[in-house]
XYZ file of C-alpha atoms in Angstrom:
326
model
C -18.651 -19.253 19.074
C -16.192 -19.772 16.084
C -12.505 -20.265 16.617
C -11.347 -17.616 13.868
C -11.313 -14.297 14.636
C -14.073 -11.676 13.046
C -11.744 -9.628 10.582
C -13.313 -5.962 9.229
C -11.003 -5.669 6.070
C -11.738 -2.226 4.550
C -11.153 -1.168 1.276
C -11.568 -4.923 -0.172
C -11.954 -3.828 -3.275
C -8.728 -2.274 -3.939
C -5.053 -3.591 -5.010
C -4.134 -4.321 -1.303
C -7.553 -5.139 0.111
C -8.155 -8.038 -2.095
C -4.505 -9.349 -1.518
C -5.535 -9.166 2.170
C -8.742 -11.050 1.601
C -6.918 -13.736 -0.686
C -4.649 -13.811 2.460
C -6.738 -14.632 4.994
C -8.942 -16.944 2.703
C -5.455 -18.997 2.085
C -4.540 -18.803 5.631
C -8.184 -20.699 6.122
C -10.362 -17.996 7.765
C -13.787 -18.664 6.686
C -15.662 -16.263 4.341
C -18.399 -15.735 6.967
C -15.736 -14.029 9.557
C -14.696 -11.875 7.343
C -16.583 -8.717 6.438
C -16.100 -6.404 3.743
C -18.486 -3.232 2.718
C -18.310 -1.394 -0.565
C -17.855 2.371 -0.793
C -21.412 2.978 -1.607
C -22.787 0.495 1.105
C -20.209 2.004 3.731
C -18.570 5.746 3.322
C -15.917 5.826 5.585
C -15.736 10.040 5.496
C -19.270 9.819 7.633
C -18.590 9.483 11.130
C -22.039 8.604 12.103
C -22.208 5.483 9.441
C -18.818 4.213 10.614
C -19.839 4.407 14.224
C -23.023 2.286 13.381
C -21.136 0.051 11.163
C -18.501 -1.001 13.983
C -21.442 -0.972 17.048
C -23.140 -3.559 14.660
C -20.433 -5.848 13.509
C -18.092 -5.395 16.774
C -14.920 -7.248 14.722
C -12.320 -8.173 16.424
C -9.334 -7.420 14.433
C -9.473 -3.979 11.368
C -7.286 -4.128 8.255
C -7.209 -0.681 7.323
C -6.325 -0.476 3.830
C -9.335 2.111 2.071
C -7.626 5.313 1.034
C -8.046 7.873 -1.461
C -4.904 7.470 -3.484
C -3.981 8.398 -7.208
C -0.634 9.371 -8.974
C 1.461 12.929 -9.179
C -1.533 14.330 -11.163
C -4.222 13.636 -9.473
C -2.384 14.484 -6.138
C -1.727 17.804 -7.643
C -5.326 18.497 -8.745
C -7.164 17.609 -5.814
C -5.368 18.032 -2.432
C -8.508 19.121 -0.372
C -9.491 15.904 -0.994
C -6.962 13.528 -0.506
C -5.973 15.211 3.153
C -9.387 15.848 3.731
C -10.782 12.399 2.423
C -8.041 10.173 4.294
C -7.636 12.223 7.489
C -11.459 11.360 7.858
C -11.403 7.639 6.778
C -8.234 7.286 9.397
C -10.021 8.873 12.320
C -13.199 7.730 11.794
C -12.242 4.120 11.597
C -9.776 4.048 14.251
C -12.325 5.592 16.878
C -14.915 3.952 16.051
C -12.731 0.381 16.541
C -11.794 1.535 19.855
C -15.405 2.393 20.447
C -16.663 -1.010 19.629
C -13.983 -2.889 21.657
C -11.794 -3.795 18.699
C -8.525 -4.109 19.612
C -6.547 -5.262 17.114
C -6.314 -2.905 13.877
C -3.741 -2.758 11.201
C -3.173 1.034 9.224
C -1.607 0.331 6.222
C 0.420 3.711 4.974
C 2.998 4.740 2.421
C 6.748 4.995 1.335
C 5.679 8.725 1.148
C 5.875 9.770 4.492
C 9.539 9.814 4.187
C 11.495 13.396 3.629
C 12.003 13.826 -0.090
C 16.000 13.770 0.650
C 15.970 10.745 3.448
C 18.902 8.878 3.745
C 18.700 5.872 1.482
C 17.668 3.041 2.388
C 14.947 4.998 4.329
C 14.573 3.773 8.078
C 11.671 3.700 10.238
C 13.204 6.869 12.354
C 13.851 9.197 8.943
C 10.043 9.923 9.766
C 9.931 13.908 10.461
C 13.151 14.615 9.931
C 13.042 16.607 6.771
C 10.825 18.769 4.165
C 8.369 16.235 2.034
C 7.670 15.617 -1.468
C 5.748 18.840 -2.594
C 3.378 16.783 -5.101
C 1.865 14.434 -2.773
C 2.347 16.024 0.622
C -1.316 16.576 1.808
C -1.498 12.485 1.213
C 1.578 11.793 3.060
C 0.549 14.013 5.969
C -2.649 11.897 6.229
C -0.685 9.096 6.150
C 1.496 10.196 9.087
C -1.512 11.415 11.023
C -2.844 8.018 10.629
C 0.487 6.423 12.239
C 0.453 9.075 14.949
C -3.267 7.944 15.341
C -2.868 4.088 16.152
C 0.324 5.223 18.385
C -1.900 7.911 20.394
C -4.916 5.027 21.340
C -2.280 2.813 22.076
C -0.308 5.174 24.470
C -3.478 6.175 26.512
C -5.311 3.046 25.817
C -3.209 0.144 25.279
C -2.863 -0.802 29.039
C -6.376 0.016 30.050
C -8.138 -1.209 27.239
C -6.099 -3.592 25.502
C -5.959 -1.481 22.302
C -2.845 -2.852 20.186
C -3.056 -0.769 16.852
C -0.477 -0.990 14.421
C 0.942 0.488 11.038
C 2.976 -0.543 7.925
C 4.438 1.355 5.342
C 5.086 -0.397 1.939
C 7.062 0.778 -0.931
C 5.783 0.833 -4.152
C 3.106 -2.024 -4.979
C 1.910 -3.971 -8.354
C 0.154 -6.739 -9.047
C -3.936 -8.290 -9.783
C -5.876 -5.847 -9.298
C -3.482 -3.130 -10.481
C -5.009 0.176 -12.250
C -3.873 0.148 -15.567
C -5.450 3.469 -16.761
C -3.390 5.345 -19.551
C -2.973 8.426 -17.864
C -3.340 7.785 -14.105
C -1.595 4.377 -13.465
C 1.931 4.184 -11.498
C 4.577 2.885 -13.754
C 4.846 -0.870 -13.687
C 1.316 -1.218 -14.869
C 1.723 1.881 -17.326
C 5.100 0.225 -18.922
C 2.615 -3.053 -19.269
C 0.366 -1.277 -21.254
C 2.228 0.520 -22.769
C 4.554 -2.422 -24.173
C 1.249 -4.107 -24.857
C -0.100 -1.885 -27.041
C 3.684 -1.255 -29.125
C 3.424 -5.271 -29.709
C 0.092 -5.104 -30.865
C 0.895 -1.918 -33.449
C 4.315 -3.327 -34.036
C 5.849 -0.375 -33.040
C 9.313 0.167 -33.979
C 9.910 1.660 -30.574
C 8.421 2.730 -26.987
C 9.155 5.997 -25.394
C 9.788 6.052 -21.845
C 9.495 9.433 -19.524
C 12.915 10.680 -18.062
C 16.777 9.312 -18.463
C 16.005 5.849 -17.184
C 18.632 6.648 -14.238
C 16.375 7.071 -11.139
C 16.054 3.507 -8.860
C 12.709 2.053 -7.250
C 11.795 -0.449 -5.411
C 8.873 -2.774 -6.079
C 6.776 -5.095 -4.339
C 4.110 -7.678 -5.398
C 1.000 -7.111 -3.989
C 0.327 -10.886 -2.093
C 3.799 -10.406 -0.657
C 2.536 -7.285 0.717
C -0.623 -9.074 1.988
C 1.281 -12.059 3.631
C 3.184 -9.314 5.564
C 0.034 -7.652 6.700
C -1.254 -10.864 7.843
C 2.407 -11.686 9.571
C 2.444 -8.385 11.561
C -1.327 -8.574 12.852
C -0.112 -12.005 14.433
C 2.621 -11.174 16.018
C 2.585 -11.481 20.191
C 2.579 -7.476 21.346
C 6.146 -8.033 23.117
C 7.046 -9.452 19.814
C 6.176 -6.182 17.876
C 7.510 -4.416 20.667
C 11.294 -6.187 20.339
C 11.237 -3.483 16.734
C 9.264 -0.694 17.681
C 8.648 2.027 20.208
C 5.543 3.288 21.658
C 6.237 6.412 19.300
C 8.270 5.113 16.729
C 5.465 2.043 15.808
C 5.725 1.691 11.970
C 7.513 -1.036 10.123
C 8.422 -0.832 6.297
C 7.633 -3.395 4.090
C 9.954 -3.714 0.734
C 11.881 -5.964 -0.739
C 15.418 -4.969 0.196
C 16.590 -3.775 -3.204
C 15.628 -1.929 -6.540
C 16.299 -1.522 -10.178
C 16.816 1.330 -12.273
C 13.686 2.478 -14.453
C 15.897 1.302 -17.675
C 15.855 -2.045 -16.370
C 12.335 -2.272 -15.402
C 11.341 -1.169 -18.873
C 13.556 -3.925 -20.676
C 12.410 -6.145 -17.924
C 8.407 -5.397 -18.814
C 9.183 -5.335 -22.559
C 10.718 -9.053 -22.029
C 7.708 -10.089 -20.458
C 5.092 -8.483 -22.566
C 6.928 -10.053 -25.809
C 8.302 -6.606 -27.447
C 10.926 -6.513 -29.514
C 11.317 -3.291 -30.461
C 13.750 -0.004 -29.356
C 13.517 1.913 -26.084
C 14.048 5.470 -26.007
C 14.198 7.534 -23.073
C 13.024 11.170 -22.948
C 15.482 13.249 -20.800
C 13.462 16.046 -21.111
C 10.434 14.762 -18.919
C 10.864 14.525 -15.115
C 12.962 11.733 -13.246
C 11.221 12.689 -9.881
C 13.206 10.969 -6.490
C 16.671 9.697 -7.628
C 16.460 6.710 -5.510
C 13.590 5.263 -3.269
C 14.340 2.402 -1.012
C 12.940 1.026 2.011
C 15.048 -0.613 5.107
C 12.725 -3.460 5.978
C 15.256 -4.938 8.205
C 13.093 -4.665 11.325
C 10.400 -6.377 10.291
C 12.307 -9.063 8.626
C 13.774 -9.645 12.245
C 10.567 -10.215 12.944
C 10.213 -13.098 10.389
C 8.713 -12.361 7.595
C 10.399 -12.089 3.975
C 8.931 -11.145 0.368
C 8.792 -14.469 -1.812
C 7.822 -13.264 -5.251
C 10.834 -12.105 -7.608
C 10.254 -9.056 -9.762
C 10.499 -10.900 -13.482
C 7.590 -13.719 -11.797
C 5.822 -10.729 -10.420
C 5.746 -8.741 -13.713
C 4.692 -12.208 -15.430
C 1.812 -12.668 -12.757
C 0.594 -8.851 -13.451
C 0.388 -9.149 -17.583
C -1.483 -12.163 -17.129
C -3.629 -9.712 -14.669
C -3.138 -6.839 -17.521
C -4.481 -9.148 -20.516
C -7.631 -10.347 -18.611
C -8.673 -7.226 -17.175
C -7.790 -4.919 -20.745
C -11.045 -4.947 -22.262
C -12.452 -3.286 -18.958
C -9.919 -0.415 -18.271
């Protein structure tokens, strides 16, 4: 029998799932002890297929990084798909893990679980204290349900079956494997593409939506993966020092934010664009600030290692390697 646990990484082709696989391999986990399936091989919204997969593979650990994700436009256009698919993925994977005897599971959520006007920085206990951001409420509801699913299985089966299912909520992530689509990408990959194309075209200026004043927190995806592996490896009694049975999730962030104007200037510098940056204040700014309080996780021995400037350089290298395939 191998000394290494058998680990199923759900969503290994996504940005976060791929980073978790990299982190596990870097930590010495053999490739034959890391189980992955593409969507074509296993549809996680199909209960029977998920149960059969778990019954066959019997993983010791599960990283649940699979989800239906998208930007504001996608969330607003397909709300039924976002709530249904994510609820089904979480319910099927968590329950099948329990039925097959998997004792350790880590669910990856999102900072959008917190109220739209939550006090800054957002602490874990802000959950369910206010109204959600309307544009991504269905997705947020599904992720909140995932947290409560893990907590409920712990409460009912922790003592009797050794179930230990945990949740981590990342801030805005970026890095290798990001989506650089012209319309459907998030702010960092969108700016990388826009400034890169402006540089190639020798455009005199780049227009950025909004006033530039909103502040956002960003975390390099490999730091998120390292945090996930760290949390999975904590002893149960250590994890319990910073969580409660019905408040058992942990925030994952770097602890500081930048304005969109500052971010745009940093991206322009990394790309090598030397034209003007113009802000179109007629376009929406969104929430004024979204900063996570990650003190509980840092008290458990984790901290980020990749500064934003270096992370942007790595992300731009990834963009250049993928630009012909987007």
